[in-house]
CSV table of C-alpha atoms and ligand atoms in Angstrom, one decimal:
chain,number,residue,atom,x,y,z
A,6,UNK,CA,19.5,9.9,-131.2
A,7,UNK,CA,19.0,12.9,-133.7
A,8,UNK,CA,16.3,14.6,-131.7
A,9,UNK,CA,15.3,15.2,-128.3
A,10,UNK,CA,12.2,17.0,-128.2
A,11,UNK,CA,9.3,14.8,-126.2
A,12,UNK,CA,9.3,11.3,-124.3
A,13,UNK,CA,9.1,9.7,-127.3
A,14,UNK,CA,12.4,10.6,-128.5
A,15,UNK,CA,13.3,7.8,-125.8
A,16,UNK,CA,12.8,4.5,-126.8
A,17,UNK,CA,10.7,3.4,-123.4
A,18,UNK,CA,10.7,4.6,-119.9
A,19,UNK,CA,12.7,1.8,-118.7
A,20,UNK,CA,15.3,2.6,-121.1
A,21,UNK,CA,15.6,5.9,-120.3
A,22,UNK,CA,16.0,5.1,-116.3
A,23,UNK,CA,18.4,2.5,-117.1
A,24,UNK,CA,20.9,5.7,-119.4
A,25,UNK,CA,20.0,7.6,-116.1
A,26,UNK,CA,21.5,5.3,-113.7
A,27,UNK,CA,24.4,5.0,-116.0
A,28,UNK,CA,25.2,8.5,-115.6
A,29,UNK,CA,24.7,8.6,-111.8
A,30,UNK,CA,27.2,5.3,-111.0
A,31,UNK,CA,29.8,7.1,-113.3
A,32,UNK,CA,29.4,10.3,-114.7
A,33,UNK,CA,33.1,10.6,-116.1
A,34,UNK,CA,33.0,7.1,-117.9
A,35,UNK,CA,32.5,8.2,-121.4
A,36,UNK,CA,34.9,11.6,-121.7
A,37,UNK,CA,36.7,10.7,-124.5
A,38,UNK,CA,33.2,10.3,-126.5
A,39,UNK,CA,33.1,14.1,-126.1
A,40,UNK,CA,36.4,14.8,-127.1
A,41,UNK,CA,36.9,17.6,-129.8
A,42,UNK,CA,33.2,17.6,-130.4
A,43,UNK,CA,31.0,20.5,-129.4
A,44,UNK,CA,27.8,21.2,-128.3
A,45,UNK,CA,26.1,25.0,-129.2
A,46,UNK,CA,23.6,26.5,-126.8
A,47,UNK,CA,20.7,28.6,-128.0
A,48,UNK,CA,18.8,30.6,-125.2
A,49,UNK,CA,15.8,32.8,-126.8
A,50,UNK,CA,14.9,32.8,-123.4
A,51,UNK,CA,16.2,33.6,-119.6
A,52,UNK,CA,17.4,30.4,-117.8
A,53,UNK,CA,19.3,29.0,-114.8
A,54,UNK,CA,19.5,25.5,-114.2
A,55,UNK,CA,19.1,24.2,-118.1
A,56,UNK,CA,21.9,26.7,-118.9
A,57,UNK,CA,24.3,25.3,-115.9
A,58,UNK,CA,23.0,21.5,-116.1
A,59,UNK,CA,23.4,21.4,-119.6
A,60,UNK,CA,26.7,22.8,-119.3
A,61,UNK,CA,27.5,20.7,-117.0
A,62,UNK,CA,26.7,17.2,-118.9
A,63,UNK,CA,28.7,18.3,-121.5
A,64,UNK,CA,31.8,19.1,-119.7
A,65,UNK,CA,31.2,15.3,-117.9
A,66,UNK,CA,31.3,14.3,-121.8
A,67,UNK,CA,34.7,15.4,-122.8
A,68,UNK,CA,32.7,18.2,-124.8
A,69,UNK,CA,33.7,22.2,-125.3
A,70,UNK,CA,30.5,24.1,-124.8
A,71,UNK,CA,29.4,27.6,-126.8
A,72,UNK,CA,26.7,30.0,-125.6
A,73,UNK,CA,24.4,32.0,-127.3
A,74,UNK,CA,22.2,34.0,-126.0
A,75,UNK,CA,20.2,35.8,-128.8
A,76,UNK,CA,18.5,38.7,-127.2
A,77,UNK,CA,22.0,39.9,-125.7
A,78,UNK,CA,24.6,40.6,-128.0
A,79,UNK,CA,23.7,38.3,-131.1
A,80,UNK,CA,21.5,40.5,-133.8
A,81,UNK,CA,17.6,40.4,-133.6
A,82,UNK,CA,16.4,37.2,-135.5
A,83,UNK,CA,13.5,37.2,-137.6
A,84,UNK,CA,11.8,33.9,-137.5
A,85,UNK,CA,8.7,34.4,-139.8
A,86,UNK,CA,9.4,33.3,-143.4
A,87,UNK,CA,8.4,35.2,-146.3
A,88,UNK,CA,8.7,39.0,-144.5
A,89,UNK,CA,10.2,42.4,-145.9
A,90,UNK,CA,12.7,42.5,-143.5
A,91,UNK,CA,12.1,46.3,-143.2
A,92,UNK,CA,12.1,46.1,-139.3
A,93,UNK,CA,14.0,46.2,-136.4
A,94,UNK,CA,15.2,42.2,-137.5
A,95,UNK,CA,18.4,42.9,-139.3
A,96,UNK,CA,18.7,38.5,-139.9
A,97,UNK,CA,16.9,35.6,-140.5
A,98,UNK,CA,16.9,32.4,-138.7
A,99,UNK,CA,17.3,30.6,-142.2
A,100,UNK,CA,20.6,31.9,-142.7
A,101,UNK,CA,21.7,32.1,-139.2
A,102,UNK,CA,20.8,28.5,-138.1
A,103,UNK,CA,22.9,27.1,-140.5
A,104,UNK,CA,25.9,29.4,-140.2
A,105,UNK,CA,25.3,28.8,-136.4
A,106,UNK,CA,25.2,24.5,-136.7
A,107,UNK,CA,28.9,25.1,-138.8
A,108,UNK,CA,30.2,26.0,-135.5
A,109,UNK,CA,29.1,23.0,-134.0
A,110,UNK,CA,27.9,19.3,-133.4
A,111,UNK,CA,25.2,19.2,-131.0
A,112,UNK,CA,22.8,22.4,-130.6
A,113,UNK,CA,20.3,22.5,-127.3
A,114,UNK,CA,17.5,25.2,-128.2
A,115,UNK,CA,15.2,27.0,-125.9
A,116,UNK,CA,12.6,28.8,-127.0
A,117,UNK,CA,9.2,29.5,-124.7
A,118,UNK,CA,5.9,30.1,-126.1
A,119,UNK,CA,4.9,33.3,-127.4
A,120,UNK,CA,1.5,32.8,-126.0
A,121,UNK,CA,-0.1,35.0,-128.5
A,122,UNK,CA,-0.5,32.5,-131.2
A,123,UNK,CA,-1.5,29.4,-130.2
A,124,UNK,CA,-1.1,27.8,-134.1
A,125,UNK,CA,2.0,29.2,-133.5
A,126,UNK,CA,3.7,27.9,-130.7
A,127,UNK,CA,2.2,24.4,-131.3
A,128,UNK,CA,3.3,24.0,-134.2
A,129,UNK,CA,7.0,24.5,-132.7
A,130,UNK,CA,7.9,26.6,-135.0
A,131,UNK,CA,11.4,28.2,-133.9
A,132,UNK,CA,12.7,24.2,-132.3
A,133,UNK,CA,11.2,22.3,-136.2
A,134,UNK,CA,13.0,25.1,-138.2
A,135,UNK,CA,16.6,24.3,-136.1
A,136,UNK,CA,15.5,20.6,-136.5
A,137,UNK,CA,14.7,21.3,-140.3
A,138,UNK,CA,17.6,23.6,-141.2
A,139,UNK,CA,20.8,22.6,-138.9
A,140,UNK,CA,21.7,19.2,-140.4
A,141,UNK,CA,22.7,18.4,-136.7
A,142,UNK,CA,21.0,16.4,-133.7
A,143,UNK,CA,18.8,19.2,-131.6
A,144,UNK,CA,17.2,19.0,-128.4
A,145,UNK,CA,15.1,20.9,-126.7
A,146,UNK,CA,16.0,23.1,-123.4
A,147,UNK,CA,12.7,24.2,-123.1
A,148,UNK,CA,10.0,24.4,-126.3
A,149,UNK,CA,6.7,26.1,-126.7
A,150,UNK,CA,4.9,23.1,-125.8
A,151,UNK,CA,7.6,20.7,-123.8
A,152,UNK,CA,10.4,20.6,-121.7
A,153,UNK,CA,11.6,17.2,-121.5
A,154,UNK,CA,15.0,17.7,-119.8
A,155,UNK,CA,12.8,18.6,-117.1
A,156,UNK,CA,10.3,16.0,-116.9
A,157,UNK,CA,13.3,13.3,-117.9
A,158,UNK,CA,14.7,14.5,-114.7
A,159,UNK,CA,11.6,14.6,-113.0
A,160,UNK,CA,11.1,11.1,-113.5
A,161,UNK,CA,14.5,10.2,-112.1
A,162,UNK,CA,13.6,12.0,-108.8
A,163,UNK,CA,10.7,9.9,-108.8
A,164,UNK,CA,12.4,6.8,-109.2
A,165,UNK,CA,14.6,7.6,-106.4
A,166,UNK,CA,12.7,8.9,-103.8
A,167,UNK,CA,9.1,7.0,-104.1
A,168,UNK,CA,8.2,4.4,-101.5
A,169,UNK,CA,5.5,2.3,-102.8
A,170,UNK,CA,5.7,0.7,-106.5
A,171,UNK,CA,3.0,2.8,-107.8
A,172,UNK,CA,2.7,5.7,-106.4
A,173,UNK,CA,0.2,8.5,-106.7
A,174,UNK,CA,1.4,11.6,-108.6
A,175,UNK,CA,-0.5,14.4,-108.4
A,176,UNK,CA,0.3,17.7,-110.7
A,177,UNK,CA,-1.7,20.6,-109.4
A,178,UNK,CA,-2.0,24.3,-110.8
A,179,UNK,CA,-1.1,27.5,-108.7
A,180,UNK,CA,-1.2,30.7,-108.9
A,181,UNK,CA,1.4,33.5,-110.5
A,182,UNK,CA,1.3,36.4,-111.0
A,183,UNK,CA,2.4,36.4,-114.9
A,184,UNK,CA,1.4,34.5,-117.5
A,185,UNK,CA,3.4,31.4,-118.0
A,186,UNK,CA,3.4,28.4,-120.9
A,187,UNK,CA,2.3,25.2,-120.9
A,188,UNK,CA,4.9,23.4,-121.3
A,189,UNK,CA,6.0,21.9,-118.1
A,190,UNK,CA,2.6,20.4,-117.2
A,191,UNK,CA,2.3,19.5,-120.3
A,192,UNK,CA,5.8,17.6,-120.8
A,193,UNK,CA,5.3,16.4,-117.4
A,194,UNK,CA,1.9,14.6,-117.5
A,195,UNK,CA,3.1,13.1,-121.5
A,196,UNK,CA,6.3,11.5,-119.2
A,197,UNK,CA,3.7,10.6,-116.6
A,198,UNK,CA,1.3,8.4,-119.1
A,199,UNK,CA,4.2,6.8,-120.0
A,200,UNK,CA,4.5,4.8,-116.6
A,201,UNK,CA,2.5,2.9,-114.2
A,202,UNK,CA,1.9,5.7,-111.6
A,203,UNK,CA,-1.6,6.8,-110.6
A,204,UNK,CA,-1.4,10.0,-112.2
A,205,UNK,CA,-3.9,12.6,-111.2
A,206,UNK,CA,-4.3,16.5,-112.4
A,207,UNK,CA,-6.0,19.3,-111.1
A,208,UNK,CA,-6.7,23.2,-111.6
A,209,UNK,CA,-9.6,25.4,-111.6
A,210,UNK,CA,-11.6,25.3,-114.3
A,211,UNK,CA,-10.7,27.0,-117.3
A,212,UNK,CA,-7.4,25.3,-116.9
A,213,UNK,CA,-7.7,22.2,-119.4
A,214,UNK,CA,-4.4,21.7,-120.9
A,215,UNK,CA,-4.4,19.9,-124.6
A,216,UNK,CA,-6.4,16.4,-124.7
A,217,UNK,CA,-3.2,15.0,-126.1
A,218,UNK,CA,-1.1,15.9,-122.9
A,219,UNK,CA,-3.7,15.1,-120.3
A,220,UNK,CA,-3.7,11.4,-122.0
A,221,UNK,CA,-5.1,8.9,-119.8
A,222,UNK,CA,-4.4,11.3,-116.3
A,223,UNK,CA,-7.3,11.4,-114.1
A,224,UNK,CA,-8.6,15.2,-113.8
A,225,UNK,CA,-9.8,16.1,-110.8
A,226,UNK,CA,-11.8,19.2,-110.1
A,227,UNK,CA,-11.7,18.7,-106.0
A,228,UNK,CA,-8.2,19.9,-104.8
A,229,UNK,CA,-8.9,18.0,-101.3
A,230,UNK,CA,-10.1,14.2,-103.7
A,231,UNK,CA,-6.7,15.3,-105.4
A,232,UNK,CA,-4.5,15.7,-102.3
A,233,UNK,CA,-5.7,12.5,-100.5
A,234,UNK,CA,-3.2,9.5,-100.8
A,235,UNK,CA,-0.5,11.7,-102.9
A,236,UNK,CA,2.9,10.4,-102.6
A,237,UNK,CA,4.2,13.2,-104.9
A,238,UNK,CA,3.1,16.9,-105.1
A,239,UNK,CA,4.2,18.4,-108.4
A,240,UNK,CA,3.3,21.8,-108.4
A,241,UNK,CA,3.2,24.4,-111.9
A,242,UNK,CA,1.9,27.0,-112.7
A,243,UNK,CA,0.5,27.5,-116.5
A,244,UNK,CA,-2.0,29.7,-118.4
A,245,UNK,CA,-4.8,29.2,-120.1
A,246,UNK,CA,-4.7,26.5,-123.1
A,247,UNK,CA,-8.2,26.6,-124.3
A,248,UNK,CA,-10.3,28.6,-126.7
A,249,UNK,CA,-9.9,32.7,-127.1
A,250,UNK,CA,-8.3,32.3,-123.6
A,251,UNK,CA,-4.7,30.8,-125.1
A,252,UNK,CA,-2.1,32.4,-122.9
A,253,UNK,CA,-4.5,34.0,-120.7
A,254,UNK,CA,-4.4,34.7,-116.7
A,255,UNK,CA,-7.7,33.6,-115.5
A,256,UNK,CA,-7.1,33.2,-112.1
A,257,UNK,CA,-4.8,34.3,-109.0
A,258,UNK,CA,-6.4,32.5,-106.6
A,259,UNK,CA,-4.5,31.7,-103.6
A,260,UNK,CA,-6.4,29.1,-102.3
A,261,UNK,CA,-4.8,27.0,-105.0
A,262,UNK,CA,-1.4,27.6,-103.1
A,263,UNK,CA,0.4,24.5,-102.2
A,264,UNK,CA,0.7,25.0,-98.3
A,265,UNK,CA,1.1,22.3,-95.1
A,266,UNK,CA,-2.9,22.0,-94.8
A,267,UNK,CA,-3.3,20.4,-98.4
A,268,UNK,CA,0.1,18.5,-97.7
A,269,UNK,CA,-1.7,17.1,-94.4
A,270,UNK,CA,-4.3,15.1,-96.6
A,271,UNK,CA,-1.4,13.4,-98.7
A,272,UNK,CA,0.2,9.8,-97.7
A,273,UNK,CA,3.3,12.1,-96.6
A,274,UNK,CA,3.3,13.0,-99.8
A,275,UNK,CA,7.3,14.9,-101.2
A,276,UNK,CA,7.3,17.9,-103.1
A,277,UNK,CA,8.1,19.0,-106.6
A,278,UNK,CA,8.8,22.0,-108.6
A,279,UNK,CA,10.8,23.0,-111.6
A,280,UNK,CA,12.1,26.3,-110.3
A,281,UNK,CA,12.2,29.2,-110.2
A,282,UNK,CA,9.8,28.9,-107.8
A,283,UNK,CA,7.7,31.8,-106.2
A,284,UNK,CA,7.3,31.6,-102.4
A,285,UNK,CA,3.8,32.0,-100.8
A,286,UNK,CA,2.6,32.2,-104.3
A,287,UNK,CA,3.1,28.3,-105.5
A,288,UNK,CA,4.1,27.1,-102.5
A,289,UNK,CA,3.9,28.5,-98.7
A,290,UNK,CA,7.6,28.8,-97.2
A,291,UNK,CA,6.8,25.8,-94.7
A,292,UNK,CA,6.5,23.4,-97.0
A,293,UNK,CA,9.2,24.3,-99.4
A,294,UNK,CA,11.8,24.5,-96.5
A,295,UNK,CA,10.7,21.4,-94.7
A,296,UNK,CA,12.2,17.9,-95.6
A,297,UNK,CA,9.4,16.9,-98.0
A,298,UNK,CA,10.9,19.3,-100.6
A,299,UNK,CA,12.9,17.7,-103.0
A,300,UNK,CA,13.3,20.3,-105.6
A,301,UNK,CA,16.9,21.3,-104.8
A,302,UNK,CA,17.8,17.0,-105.7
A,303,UNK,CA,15.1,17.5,-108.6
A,304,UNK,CA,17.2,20.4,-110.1
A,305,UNK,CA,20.7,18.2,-109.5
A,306,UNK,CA,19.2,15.4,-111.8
A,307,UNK,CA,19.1,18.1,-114.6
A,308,UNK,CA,22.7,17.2,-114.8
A,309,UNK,CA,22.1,13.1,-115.6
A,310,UNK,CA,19.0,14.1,-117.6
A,311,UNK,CA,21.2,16.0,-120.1
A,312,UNK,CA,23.8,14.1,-120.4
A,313,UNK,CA,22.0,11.1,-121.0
A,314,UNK,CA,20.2,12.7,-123.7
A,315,UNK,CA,23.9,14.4,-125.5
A,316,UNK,CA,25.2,10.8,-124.8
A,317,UNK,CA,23.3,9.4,-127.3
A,318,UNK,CA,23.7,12.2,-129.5
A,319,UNK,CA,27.3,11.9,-129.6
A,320,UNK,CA,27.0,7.7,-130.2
A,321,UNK,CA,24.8,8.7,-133.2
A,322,UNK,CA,27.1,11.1,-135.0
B,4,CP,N1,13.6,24.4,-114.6
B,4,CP,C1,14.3,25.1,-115.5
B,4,CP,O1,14.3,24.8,-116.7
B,4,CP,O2,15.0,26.2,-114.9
B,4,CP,P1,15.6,27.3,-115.7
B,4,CP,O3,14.5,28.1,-116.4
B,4,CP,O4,16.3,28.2,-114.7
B,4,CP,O5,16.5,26.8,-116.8
């Protein structure tokens, strides 16, 4: 594997459960594949599970581990090509990414959406110029539009805790009160069309994410017609996708809130979030400490996520 930046960087669902479950039944079986390699880490952006998860995989791997975190320490990067560099950007990513992929064999990137431009961050600019310029495998920790270590692992949880072969997975917007980026419920409903599950979306209106993520997913304007029958809650956050609103806030309505009444019209139905996670903002405290949340076990799969992912890195150098 050379790139790991959407679900189809996996051959098929199937054969991305079946690298999972290898991890899980022995996660120290392949240590000497990491040996004397080593993976780079590139946060543009804050993080705390992808940083100790991906960490984490590697070290199960055999691998030493470097971390850069560019807006701390490392100088400003300029990532628009063809500038006078006459501003506060003292280097450019052309010359740093390759300076930066001489130190090591592997490189995880993250790097959120600007949600300014929406041409730009589509287009993946920062991730396709590491991709482009690195002459190393790269995967995503977190793109503009994706974040498929999450949703990778997402699916895993799913796997292990659903109770009826196809269940019903529903992905419902809620409120923050900042302006967040697609990219989860967009990675998540791409891994989503990819399997068998009945695979339902909803948000208030205004809240259409791209046609090419929201695939063949049922959207469904009714919160209540979305609850009923859920067997999984999957709740995000995202701004606006569409039109002049890109990156917008067009609603804090906490009505959207996923709390015990909404959970009461689901077939006992387990919860989901990414994290972070804001309390009695996405989700009321009651259901997030009661035994239908499974995000702590969601975050743990970040580990086998990962290191399937670097696993086939490392068999492809
Ligand atoms: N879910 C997730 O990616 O968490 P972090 O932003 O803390 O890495």
């Amino acid at each position: 594997m050379k790139q790991f930046t959407s679900v189809k960087d996996i051959a098929s669902i199937g054969k991305a459960l079946d690298l999972a479950w290898d991890v899980k039944i022995n996660p120290f079986a392949d240590q000497e594949l990491g040996k004397n390699k080593t993976l780079l880490m590139i946060f543009f952006n804050s993080s705390l599970r992808t940083r100790l998860s991906t960490q984490k995989a590697a070290m199960n791997l055999g691998m030493n581990v470097i971390v850069l975190d560019v807006n701390q320490g490392a100088w400003k990067l300029e990532t628009e090509k063809g500038v006078i560099m006459d501003g506060d950007k003292p280097e450019h990513i052309l010359e740093a990414i390759p300076v930066m992929a001489s130190y090591c064999d592997i490189i995880g990137v993250r790097s959120f959406a600007g949600l300014e431009n929406r041409e730009f961050d589509y287009n993946e600019v920062i991730l396709n110029q590491f991709i482009q310029y690195s002459g190393k495998p790269v995967f995503s920790m977190e793109a503009a539009t994706r974040h498929p270590l999450q949703s990778y692992a997402d699916l895993i949880t799913i796997e292990e805790y659903k109770r009826v072969q196809r269940p019903k997975v529903l992905l419902t917007w809620a409120p923050h009160p900042k302006a967040l980026p697609q990219a989860v419920p967009n990675s998540f409903a791409e891994w989503m069309n990819e399997t068998e599950y009945e695979f339902v979306i909803t948000h208030p209106e205004g809240y259409e994410l791209a046609p090419e993520f929201v695939g063949k997913a049922k959207v469904e304007y009714d919160i209540k017609k979305a609850y009923e029958g859920a067997h999984f809650v999957y709740a995000k956050n995202w701004s606006a996708f569409s039109g002049d609103n890109y990156g917008q806030i067009l609603s804090k309505d906490r009505a959207w809130m996923v709390d015990s009444e909404k959970m009461a019209l689901t077939d006992q139905a387990f919860f989901m979030h990414c994290l972070p996670v804001r309390r009695n903002m996405i989700v009321s405290d009651e259901v997030i400490d009661s035994s239908s949340s499974i995000v702590v076990h969601e975050a743990s799969n970040r580990v086998v996520s990962a290191q399937a992912v670097i696993r086939e890195m490392l068999r492809s150098l």
